[in-house]
Coordinates of C-alpha atoms in Angstrom, one line a residue:
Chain A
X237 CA 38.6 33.5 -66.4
X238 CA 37.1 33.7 -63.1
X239 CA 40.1 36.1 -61.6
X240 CA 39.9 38.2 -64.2
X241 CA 36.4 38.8 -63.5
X242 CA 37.5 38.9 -59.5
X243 CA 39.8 41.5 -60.5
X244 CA 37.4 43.6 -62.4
X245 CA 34.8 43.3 -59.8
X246 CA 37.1 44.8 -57.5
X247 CA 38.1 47.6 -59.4
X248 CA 35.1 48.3 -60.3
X249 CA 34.1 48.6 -56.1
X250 CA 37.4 50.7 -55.7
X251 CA 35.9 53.4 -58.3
X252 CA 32.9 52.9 -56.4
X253 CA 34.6 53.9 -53.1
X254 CA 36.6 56.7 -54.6
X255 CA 32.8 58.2 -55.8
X256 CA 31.2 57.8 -52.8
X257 CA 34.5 59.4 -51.2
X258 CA 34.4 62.5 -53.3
X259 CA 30.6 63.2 -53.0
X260 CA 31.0 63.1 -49.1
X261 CA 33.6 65.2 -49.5
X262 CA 31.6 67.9 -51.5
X263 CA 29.0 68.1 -49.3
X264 CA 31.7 68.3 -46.2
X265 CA 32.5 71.7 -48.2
X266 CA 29.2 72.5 -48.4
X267 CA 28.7 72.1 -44.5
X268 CA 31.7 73.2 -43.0
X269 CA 30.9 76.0 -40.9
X270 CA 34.4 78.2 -41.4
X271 CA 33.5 77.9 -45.2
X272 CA 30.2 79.2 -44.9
X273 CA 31.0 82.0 -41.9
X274 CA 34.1 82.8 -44.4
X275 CA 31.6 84.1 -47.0
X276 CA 29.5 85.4 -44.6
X277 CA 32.0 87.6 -43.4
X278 CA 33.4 88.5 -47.3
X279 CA 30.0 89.4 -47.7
X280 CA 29.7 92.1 -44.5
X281 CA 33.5 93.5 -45.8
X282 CA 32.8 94.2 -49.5
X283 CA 29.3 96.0 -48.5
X284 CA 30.8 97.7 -45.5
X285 CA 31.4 101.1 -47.1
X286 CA 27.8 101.2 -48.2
X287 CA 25.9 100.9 -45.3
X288 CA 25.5 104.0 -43.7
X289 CA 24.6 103.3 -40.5
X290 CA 28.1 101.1 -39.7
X291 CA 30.7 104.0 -41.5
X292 CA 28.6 107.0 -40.9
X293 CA 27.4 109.7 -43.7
X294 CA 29.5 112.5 -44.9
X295 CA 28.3 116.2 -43.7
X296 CA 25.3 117.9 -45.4
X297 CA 24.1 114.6 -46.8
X298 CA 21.5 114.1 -44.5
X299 CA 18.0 114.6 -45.7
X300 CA 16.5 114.1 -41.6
X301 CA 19.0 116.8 -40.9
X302 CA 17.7 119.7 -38.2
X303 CA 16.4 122.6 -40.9
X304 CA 19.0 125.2 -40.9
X305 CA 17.5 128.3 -40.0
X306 CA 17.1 131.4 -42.4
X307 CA 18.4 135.0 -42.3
X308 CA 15.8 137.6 -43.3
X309 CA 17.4 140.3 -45.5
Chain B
X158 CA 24.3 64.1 -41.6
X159 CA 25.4 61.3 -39.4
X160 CA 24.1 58.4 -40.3
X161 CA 25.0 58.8 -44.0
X162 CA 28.9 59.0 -42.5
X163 CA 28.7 55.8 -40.9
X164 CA 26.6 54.2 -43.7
X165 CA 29.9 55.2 -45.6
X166 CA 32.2 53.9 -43.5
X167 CA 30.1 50.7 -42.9
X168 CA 30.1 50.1 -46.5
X169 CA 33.7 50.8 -46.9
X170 CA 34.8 48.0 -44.4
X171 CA 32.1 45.9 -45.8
X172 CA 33.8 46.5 -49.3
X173 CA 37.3 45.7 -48.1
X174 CA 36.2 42.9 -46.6
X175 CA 34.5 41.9 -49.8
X176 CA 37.9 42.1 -51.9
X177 CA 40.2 40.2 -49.3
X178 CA 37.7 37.5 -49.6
X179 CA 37.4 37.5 -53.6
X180 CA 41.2 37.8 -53.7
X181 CA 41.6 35.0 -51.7
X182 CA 39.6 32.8 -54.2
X183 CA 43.3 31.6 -56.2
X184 CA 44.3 34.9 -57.2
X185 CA 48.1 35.8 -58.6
X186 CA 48.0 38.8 -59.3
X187 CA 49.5 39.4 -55.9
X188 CA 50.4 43.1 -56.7
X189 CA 47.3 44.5 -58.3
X190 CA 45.4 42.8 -55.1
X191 CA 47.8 44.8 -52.9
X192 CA 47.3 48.2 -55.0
X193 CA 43.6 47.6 -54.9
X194 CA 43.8 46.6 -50.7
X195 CA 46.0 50.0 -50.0
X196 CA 43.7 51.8 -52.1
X197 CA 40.5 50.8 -50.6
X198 CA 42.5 51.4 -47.0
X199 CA 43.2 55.0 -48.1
X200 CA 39.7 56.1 -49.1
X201 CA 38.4 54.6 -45.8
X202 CA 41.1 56.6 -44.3
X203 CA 40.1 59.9 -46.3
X204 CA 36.3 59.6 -45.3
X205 CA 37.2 59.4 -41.4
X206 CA 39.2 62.6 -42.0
X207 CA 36.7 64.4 -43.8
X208 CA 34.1 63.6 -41.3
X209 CA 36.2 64.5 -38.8
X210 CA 36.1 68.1 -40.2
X211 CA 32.5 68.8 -39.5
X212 CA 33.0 70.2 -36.3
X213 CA 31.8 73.2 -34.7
X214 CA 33.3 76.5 -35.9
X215 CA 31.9 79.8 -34.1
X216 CA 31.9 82.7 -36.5
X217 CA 33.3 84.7 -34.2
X218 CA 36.6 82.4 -34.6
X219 CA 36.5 82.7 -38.4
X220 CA 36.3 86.6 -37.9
X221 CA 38.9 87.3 -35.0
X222 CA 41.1 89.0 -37.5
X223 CA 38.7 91.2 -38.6
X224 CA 38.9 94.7 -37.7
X225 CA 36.3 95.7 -34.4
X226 CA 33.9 98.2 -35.6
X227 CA 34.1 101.9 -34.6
X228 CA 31.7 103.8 -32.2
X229 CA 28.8 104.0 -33.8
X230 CA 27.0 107.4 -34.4
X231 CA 23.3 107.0 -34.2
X232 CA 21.3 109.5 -33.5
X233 CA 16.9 109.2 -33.4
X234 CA 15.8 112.4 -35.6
X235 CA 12.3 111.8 -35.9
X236 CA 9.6 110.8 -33.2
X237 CA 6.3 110.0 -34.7
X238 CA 3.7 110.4 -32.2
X239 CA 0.0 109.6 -33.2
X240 CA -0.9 106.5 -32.1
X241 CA -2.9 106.2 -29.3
X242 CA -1.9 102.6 -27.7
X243 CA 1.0 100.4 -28.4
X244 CA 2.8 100.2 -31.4
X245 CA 2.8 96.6 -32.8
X246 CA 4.5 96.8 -36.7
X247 CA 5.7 98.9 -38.7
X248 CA 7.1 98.8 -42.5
X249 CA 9.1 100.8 -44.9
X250 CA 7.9 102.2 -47.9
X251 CA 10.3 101.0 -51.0
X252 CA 10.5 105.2 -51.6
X253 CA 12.9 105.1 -48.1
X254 CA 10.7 107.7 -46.9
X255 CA 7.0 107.0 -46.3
X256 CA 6.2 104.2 -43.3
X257 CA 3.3 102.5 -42.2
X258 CA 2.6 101.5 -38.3
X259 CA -0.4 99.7 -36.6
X260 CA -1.2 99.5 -33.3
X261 CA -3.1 97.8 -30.3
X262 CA -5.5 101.5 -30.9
X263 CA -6.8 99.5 -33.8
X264 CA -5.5 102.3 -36.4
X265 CA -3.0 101.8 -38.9
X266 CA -1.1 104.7 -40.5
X267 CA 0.6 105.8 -43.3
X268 CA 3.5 108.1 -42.8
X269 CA 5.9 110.5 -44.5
X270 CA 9.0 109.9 -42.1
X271 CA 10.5 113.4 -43.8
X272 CA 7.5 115.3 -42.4
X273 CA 6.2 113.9 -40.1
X274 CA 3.1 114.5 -41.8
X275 CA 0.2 111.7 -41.4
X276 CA -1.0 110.7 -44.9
X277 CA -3.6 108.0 -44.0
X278 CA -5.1 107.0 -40.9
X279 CA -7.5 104.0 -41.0
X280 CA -9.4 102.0 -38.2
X281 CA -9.6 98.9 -38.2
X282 CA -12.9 97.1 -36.7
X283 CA -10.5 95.3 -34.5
X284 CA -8.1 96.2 -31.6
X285 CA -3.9 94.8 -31.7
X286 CA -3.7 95.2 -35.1
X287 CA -0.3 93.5 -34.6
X288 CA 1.0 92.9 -38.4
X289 CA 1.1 95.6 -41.0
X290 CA 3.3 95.5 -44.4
X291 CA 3.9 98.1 -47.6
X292 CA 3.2 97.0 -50.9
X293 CA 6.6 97.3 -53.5
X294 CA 4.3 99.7 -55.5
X295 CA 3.7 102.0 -52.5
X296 CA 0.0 102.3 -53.5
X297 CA -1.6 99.5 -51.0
X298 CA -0.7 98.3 -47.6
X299 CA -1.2 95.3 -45.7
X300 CA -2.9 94.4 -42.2
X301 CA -4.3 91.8 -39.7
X302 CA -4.3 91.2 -36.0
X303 CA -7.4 89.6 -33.6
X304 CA -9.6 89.6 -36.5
X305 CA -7.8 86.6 -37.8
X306 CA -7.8 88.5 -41.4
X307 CA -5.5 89.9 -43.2
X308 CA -6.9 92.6 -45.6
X309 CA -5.0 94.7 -48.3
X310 CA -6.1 98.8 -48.8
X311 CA -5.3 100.8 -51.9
X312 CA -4.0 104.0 -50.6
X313 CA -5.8 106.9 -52.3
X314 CA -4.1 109.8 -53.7
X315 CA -7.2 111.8 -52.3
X316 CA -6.0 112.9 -48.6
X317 CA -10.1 112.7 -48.2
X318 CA -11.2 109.9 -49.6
X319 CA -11.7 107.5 -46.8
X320 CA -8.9 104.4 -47.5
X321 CA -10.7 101.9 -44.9
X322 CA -13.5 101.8 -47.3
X323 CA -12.3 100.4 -50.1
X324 CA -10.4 97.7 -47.6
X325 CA -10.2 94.2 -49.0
X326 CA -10.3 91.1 -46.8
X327 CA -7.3 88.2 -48.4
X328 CA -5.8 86.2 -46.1
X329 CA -8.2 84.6 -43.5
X330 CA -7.1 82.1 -40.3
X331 CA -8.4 80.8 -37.7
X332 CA -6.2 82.6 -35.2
X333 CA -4.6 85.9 -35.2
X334 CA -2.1 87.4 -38.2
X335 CA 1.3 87.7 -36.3
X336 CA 2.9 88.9 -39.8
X337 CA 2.2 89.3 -43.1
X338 CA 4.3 90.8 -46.0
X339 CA 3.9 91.1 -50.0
X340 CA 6.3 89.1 -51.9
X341 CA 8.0 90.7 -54.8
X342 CA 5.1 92.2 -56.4
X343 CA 1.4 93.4 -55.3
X344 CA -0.3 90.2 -56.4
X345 CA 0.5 87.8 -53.3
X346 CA 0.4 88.3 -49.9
X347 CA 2.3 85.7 -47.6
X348 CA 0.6 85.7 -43.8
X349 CA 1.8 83.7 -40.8
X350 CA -0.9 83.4 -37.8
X351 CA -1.1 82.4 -34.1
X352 CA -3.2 79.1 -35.7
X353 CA 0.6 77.6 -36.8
X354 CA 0.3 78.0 -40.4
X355 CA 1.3 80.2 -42.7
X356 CA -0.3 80.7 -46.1
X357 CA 0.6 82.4 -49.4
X358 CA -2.4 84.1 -51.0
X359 CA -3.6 85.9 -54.3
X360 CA -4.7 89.5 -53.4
X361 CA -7.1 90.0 -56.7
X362 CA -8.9 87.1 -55.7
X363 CA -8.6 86.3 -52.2
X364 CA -7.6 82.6 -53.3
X365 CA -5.2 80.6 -51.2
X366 CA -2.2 79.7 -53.2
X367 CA -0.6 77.5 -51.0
X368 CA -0.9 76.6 -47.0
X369 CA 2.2 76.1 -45.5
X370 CA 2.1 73.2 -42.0
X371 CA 4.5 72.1 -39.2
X372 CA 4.8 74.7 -36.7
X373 CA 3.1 73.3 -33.8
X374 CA 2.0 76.3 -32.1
X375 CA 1.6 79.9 -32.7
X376 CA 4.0 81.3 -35.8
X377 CA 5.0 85.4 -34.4
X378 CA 7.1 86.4 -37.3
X379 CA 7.8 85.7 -40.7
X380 CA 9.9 87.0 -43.2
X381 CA 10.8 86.6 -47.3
X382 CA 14.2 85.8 -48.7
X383 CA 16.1 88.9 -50.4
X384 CA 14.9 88.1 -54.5
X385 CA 17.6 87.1 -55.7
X386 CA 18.0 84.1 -53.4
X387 CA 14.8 82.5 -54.6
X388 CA 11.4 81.8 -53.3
X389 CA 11.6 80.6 -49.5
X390 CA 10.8 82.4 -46.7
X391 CA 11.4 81.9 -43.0
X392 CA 9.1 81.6 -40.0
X393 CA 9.3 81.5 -36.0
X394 CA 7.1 80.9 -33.3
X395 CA 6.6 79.3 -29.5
X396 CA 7.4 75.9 -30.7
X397 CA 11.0 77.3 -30.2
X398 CA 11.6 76.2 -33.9
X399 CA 12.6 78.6 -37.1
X400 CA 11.5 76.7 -40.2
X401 CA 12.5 77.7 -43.6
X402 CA 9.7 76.9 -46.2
X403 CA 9.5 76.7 -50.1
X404 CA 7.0 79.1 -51.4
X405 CA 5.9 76.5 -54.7
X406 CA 5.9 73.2 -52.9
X407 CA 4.6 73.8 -49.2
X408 CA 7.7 71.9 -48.1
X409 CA 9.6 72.6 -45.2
X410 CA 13.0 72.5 -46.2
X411 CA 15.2 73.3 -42.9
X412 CA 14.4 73.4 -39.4
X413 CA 16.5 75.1 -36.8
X414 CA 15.8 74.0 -33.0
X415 CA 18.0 75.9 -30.8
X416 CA 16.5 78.6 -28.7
X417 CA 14.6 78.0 -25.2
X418 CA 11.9 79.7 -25.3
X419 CA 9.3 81.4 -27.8
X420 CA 10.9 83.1 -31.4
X421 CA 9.1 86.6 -31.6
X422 CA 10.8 87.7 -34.7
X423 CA 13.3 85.9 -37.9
X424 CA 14.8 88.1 -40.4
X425 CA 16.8 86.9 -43.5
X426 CA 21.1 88.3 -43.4
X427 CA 21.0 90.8 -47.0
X428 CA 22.8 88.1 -48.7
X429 CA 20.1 86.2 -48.0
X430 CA 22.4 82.8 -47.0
X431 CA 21.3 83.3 -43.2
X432 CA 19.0 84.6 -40.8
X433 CA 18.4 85.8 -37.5
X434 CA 16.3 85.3 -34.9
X435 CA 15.2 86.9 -31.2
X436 CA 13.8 84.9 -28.5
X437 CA 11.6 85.4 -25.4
X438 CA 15.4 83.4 -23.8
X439 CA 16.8 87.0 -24.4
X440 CA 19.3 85.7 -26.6
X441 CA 19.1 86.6 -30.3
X442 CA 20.7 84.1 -32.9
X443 CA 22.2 83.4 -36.1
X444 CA 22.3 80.9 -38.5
X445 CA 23.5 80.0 -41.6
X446 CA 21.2 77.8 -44.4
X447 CA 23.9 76.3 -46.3
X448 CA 26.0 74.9 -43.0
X449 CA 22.4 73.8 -41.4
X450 CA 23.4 75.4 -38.5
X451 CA 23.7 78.1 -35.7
X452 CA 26.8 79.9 -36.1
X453 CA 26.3 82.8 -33.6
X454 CA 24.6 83.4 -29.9
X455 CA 24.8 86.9 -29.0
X456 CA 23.6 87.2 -25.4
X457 CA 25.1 88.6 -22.5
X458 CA 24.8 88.1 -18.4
X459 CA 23.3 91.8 -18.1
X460 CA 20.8 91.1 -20.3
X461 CA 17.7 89.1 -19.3
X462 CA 14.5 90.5 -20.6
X463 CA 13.2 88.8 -23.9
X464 CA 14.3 90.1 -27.9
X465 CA 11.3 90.9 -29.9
X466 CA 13.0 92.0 -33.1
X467 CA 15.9 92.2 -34.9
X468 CA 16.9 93.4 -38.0
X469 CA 20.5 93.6 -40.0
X470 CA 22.1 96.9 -41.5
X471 CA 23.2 97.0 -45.1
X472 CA 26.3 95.0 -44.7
X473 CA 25.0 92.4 -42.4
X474 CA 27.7 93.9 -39.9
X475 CA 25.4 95.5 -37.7
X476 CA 22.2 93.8 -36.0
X477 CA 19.9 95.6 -34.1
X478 CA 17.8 94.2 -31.6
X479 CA 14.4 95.7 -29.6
X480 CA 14.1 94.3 -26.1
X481 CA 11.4 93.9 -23.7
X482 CA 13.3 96.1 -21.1
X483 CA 13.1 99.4 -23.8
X484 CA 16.7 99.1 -25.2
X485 CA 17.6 98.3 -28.6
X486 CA 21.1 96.6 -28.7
X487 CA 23.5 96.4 -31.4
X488 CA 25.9 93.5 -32.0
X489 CA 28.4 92.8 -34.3
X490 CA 27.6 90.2 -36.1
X491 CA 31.0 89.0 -37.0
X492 CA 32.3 89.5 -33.6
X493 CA 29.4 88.0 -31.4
X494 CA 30.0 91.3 -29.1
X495 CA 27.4 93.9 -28.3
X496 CA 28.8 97.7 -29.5
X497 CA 26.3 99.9 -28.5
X498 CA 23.0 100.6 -26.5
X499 CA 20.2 102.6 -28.2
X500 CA 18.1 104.1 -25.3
X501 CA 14.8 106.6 -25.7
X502 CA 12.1 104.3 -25.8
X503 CA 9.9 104.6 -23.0
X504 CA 8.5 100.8 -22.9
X505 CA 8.8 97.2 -25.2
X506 CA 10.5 97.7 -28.8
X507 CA 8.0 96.3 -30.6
X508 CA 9.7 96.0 -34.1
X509 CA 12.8 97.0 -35.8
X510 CA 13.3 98.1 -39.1
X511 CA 15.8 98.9 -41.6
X512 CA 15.1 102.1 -44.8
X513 CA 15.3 100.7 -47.8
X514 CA 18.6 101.8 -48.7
X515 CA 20.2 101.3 -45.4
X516 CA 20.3 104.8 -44.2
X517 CA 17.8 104.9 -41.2
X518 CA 16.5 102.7 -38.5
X519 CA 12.9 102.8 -37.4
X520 CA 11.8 101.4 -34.0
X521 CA 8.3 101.0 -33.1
X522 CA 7.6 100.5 -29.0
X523 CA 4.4 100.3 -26.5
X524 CA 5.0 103.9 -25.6
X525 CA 3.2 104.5 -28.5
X526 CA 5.7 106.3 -30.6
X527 CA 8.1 105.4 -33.7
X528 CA 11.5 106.5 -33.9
X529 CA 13.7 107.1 -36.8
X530 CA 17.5 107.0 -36.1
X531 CA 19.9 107.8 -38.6
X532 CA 24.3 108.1 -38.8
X533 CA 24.6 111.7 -37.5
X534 CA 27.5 113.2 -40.0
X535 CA 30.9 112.6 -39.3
X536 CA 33.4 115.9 -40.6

């Protein structure tokens, strides 16, 4: 019958719609800014204690230290 | 990223349209019409949200709850004093120790940054030899400027064996090398040159691999994703435009368009999802590949002479930047806000450069020297 067929037509548009929604929507995610400058961030705080030049090197570990000077005996 | 939104929406009222009219043709199924109507009304109604979300976020707002970093302690240990002219590049060897510099004196030379000690010192028969680059194995390095070539050496365990000698000529343009760099191994060499293009190249054979076009001026700086990201790299020049290319297809596959005047130097974030740039506008920027966008601007009123280099610490929390007006600046990244000054130079940072593992800074400048800062301990 031709309103079944109407019917199905339009259900099949609606699942049509509702892909097209959720693709958009996963490459929103991909885009959004705070997303991405969330991980950024995540990234900078996990290595944080790492990098020397941010936290600073405990003593006698440096190897461009000043040569101590040496006692003759 | 516009256009496909209101193709969407577009083709959502379309659609609606589309199912009043077919319901109309002597339906009865009154209800499921109604279901079908509300639903297609909702989904139209969900796109307009999600497009409403892509709006601009600063990083800085993301990070206001981080905490603000802590006075730095950077001290310059080393001054490497040799050249006679400017110093134009510089590169770290992957030991963390040894470095190479070049310089508008036409030499180019191999350092141990421990010792001071000169290892190799080679001329170049050309002046502004203005791009210079380590090999991963330590055993070559790279170098171009006004000659328009860029030409590998095998560094010789033989203190007198002369290294320029067994020089060999790989990339060639038709304008000078601004930059050049090997990519994960000693086989290719990737050069960028005031002729706009940049090329990747086999060293054995002096073939080119792949030519890389769309800058349209000079390129001044290039640099190679971290390896694990994959096989892009980035480039900037006085078009005003950063372009991020893929090293197997030739493609440009992003373009960034932001800055107002020439980009002297890009650098990739560690993680590799970013990059950096410096700009003749005396603002440095950031910006992120998977948003396609700037997330970051860090200028300031004081400052008005142009950034020629930049280059992140470890974490990506610290970038340094080498200015035209002898100051290197560091900014916090997360922040947006500038922490401290790093003063000594005497004229133009030239370049800016990161140890290997993070521990050390190297500056190069037009006073002719290199510097090597490092943490000074903490108790």
């Amino acid at each position: 019958m031709t309103s079944n067929s109407n019917l199905s037509n339009m259900r099949r548009l609606v699942e049509q719609l509702k892909l097209e929604a959720s693709v958009e929507r996963i490459k929103v995610t991909e885009r959004l800014v705070s997303q991405a400058a969330a991980e950024l961030q995540q990234y900078c705080l996990q290595n944080a204690a790492k990098d020397a030049l941010l936290v600073g090197v405990p003593t006698g570990s440096n190897p461009f230290r000043e040569p101590r000077s040496c006692a003759v005996v | 990223m516009w256009p496909v939104w209101s193709q969407t929406n577009q083709t959502s009222n379309r659609l609606c349209s589309c199912f009043l009219k077919m319901a109309c043709q002597g339906l009865q199924k009154g209800e499921t019409l109604a279901t079908l109507k509300k639903e297609c009304e909702s989904l139209k109604k969900k796109l307009e949200e999600d497009r409403g979300k892509l709006n601009d976020v600063e990083l800085h707002q993301v990070a206001e709850k981080v905490e603000v970093v802590g006075a730095l302690s950077i001290k310059t240990r080393r001054v490497l004093k040799g050249h006679t002219n400017k110093v134009l590049c510089m590169d770290w060897c992957k030991d963390k120790r040894r470095l190479v510099s070049s310089s508008q004196d036409g030499k180019v030379i191999v350092w141990d940054g421990f010792t001071l000690n000169k290892e190799h010192g080679m001329s170049m028969p050309t002046t502004w030899v203005m791009a210079c680059a380590y090999a991963p194995s330590g055993c070559a390095v790279a170098c171009g400027g006004l000659d328009n070539k860029c030409s590998v050496i095998p560094l010789s365990l033989d203190s007198n064996e002369n290294c320029a000698a067994k020089k060999k000529t790989v990339a060639m343009h038709t304008n000078y090398i601004s930059g050049c760099t090997f990519t994960n191994s000693d086989m290719q060499l990737l050069s960028c040159s005031g002729d706009g293009t940049s090329a990747l190249w086999d060293v054995e054979s002096g073939q080119l691999l792949q030519s890389f076009h769309g800058h349209t001026s000079d390129i001044l700086s290039l640099d190679l994703a971290p390896s694990e990201t994959g096989n892009t790299f980035v480039t900037g020049g006085c078009d005003k435009k950063a372009n991020v290319w893929d090293m197997r297809s030739g493609q440009n596959i992003q373009s960034f368009e932001c800055h107002e005047s020439d980009i002297n130097c890009v650098k990739y974030y560690p993680s590799g999802d970013a990059f950096a740039s410096a700009s003749d506008d005396a603002t440095c920027r950031f910006f992120d590949l998977r948003a396609d966008r700037e997330v970051a601007v860090f200028q300031k009123d004081s400052i008005v002479f142009g950034a020629s280099t930049v280059d992140f610490s470890l974490s990506g929390r610290l970038l340094f930047a080498g200015y035209n007006d002898y100051t290197i600046n560091v900014w916090d990244v997360l922040k947006g806000t500038r922490i401290s000054m790093m003063f000594g130079h005497e004229n133009r940072v030239s370049r800016v450069r990161l140890s290997p593992d993070g521990t050390a800074l190297c500056s190069a400048s037009w006073d002719n020297t290199l510097r090597v800062s490092r943490s000074f301990p903490h108790e």
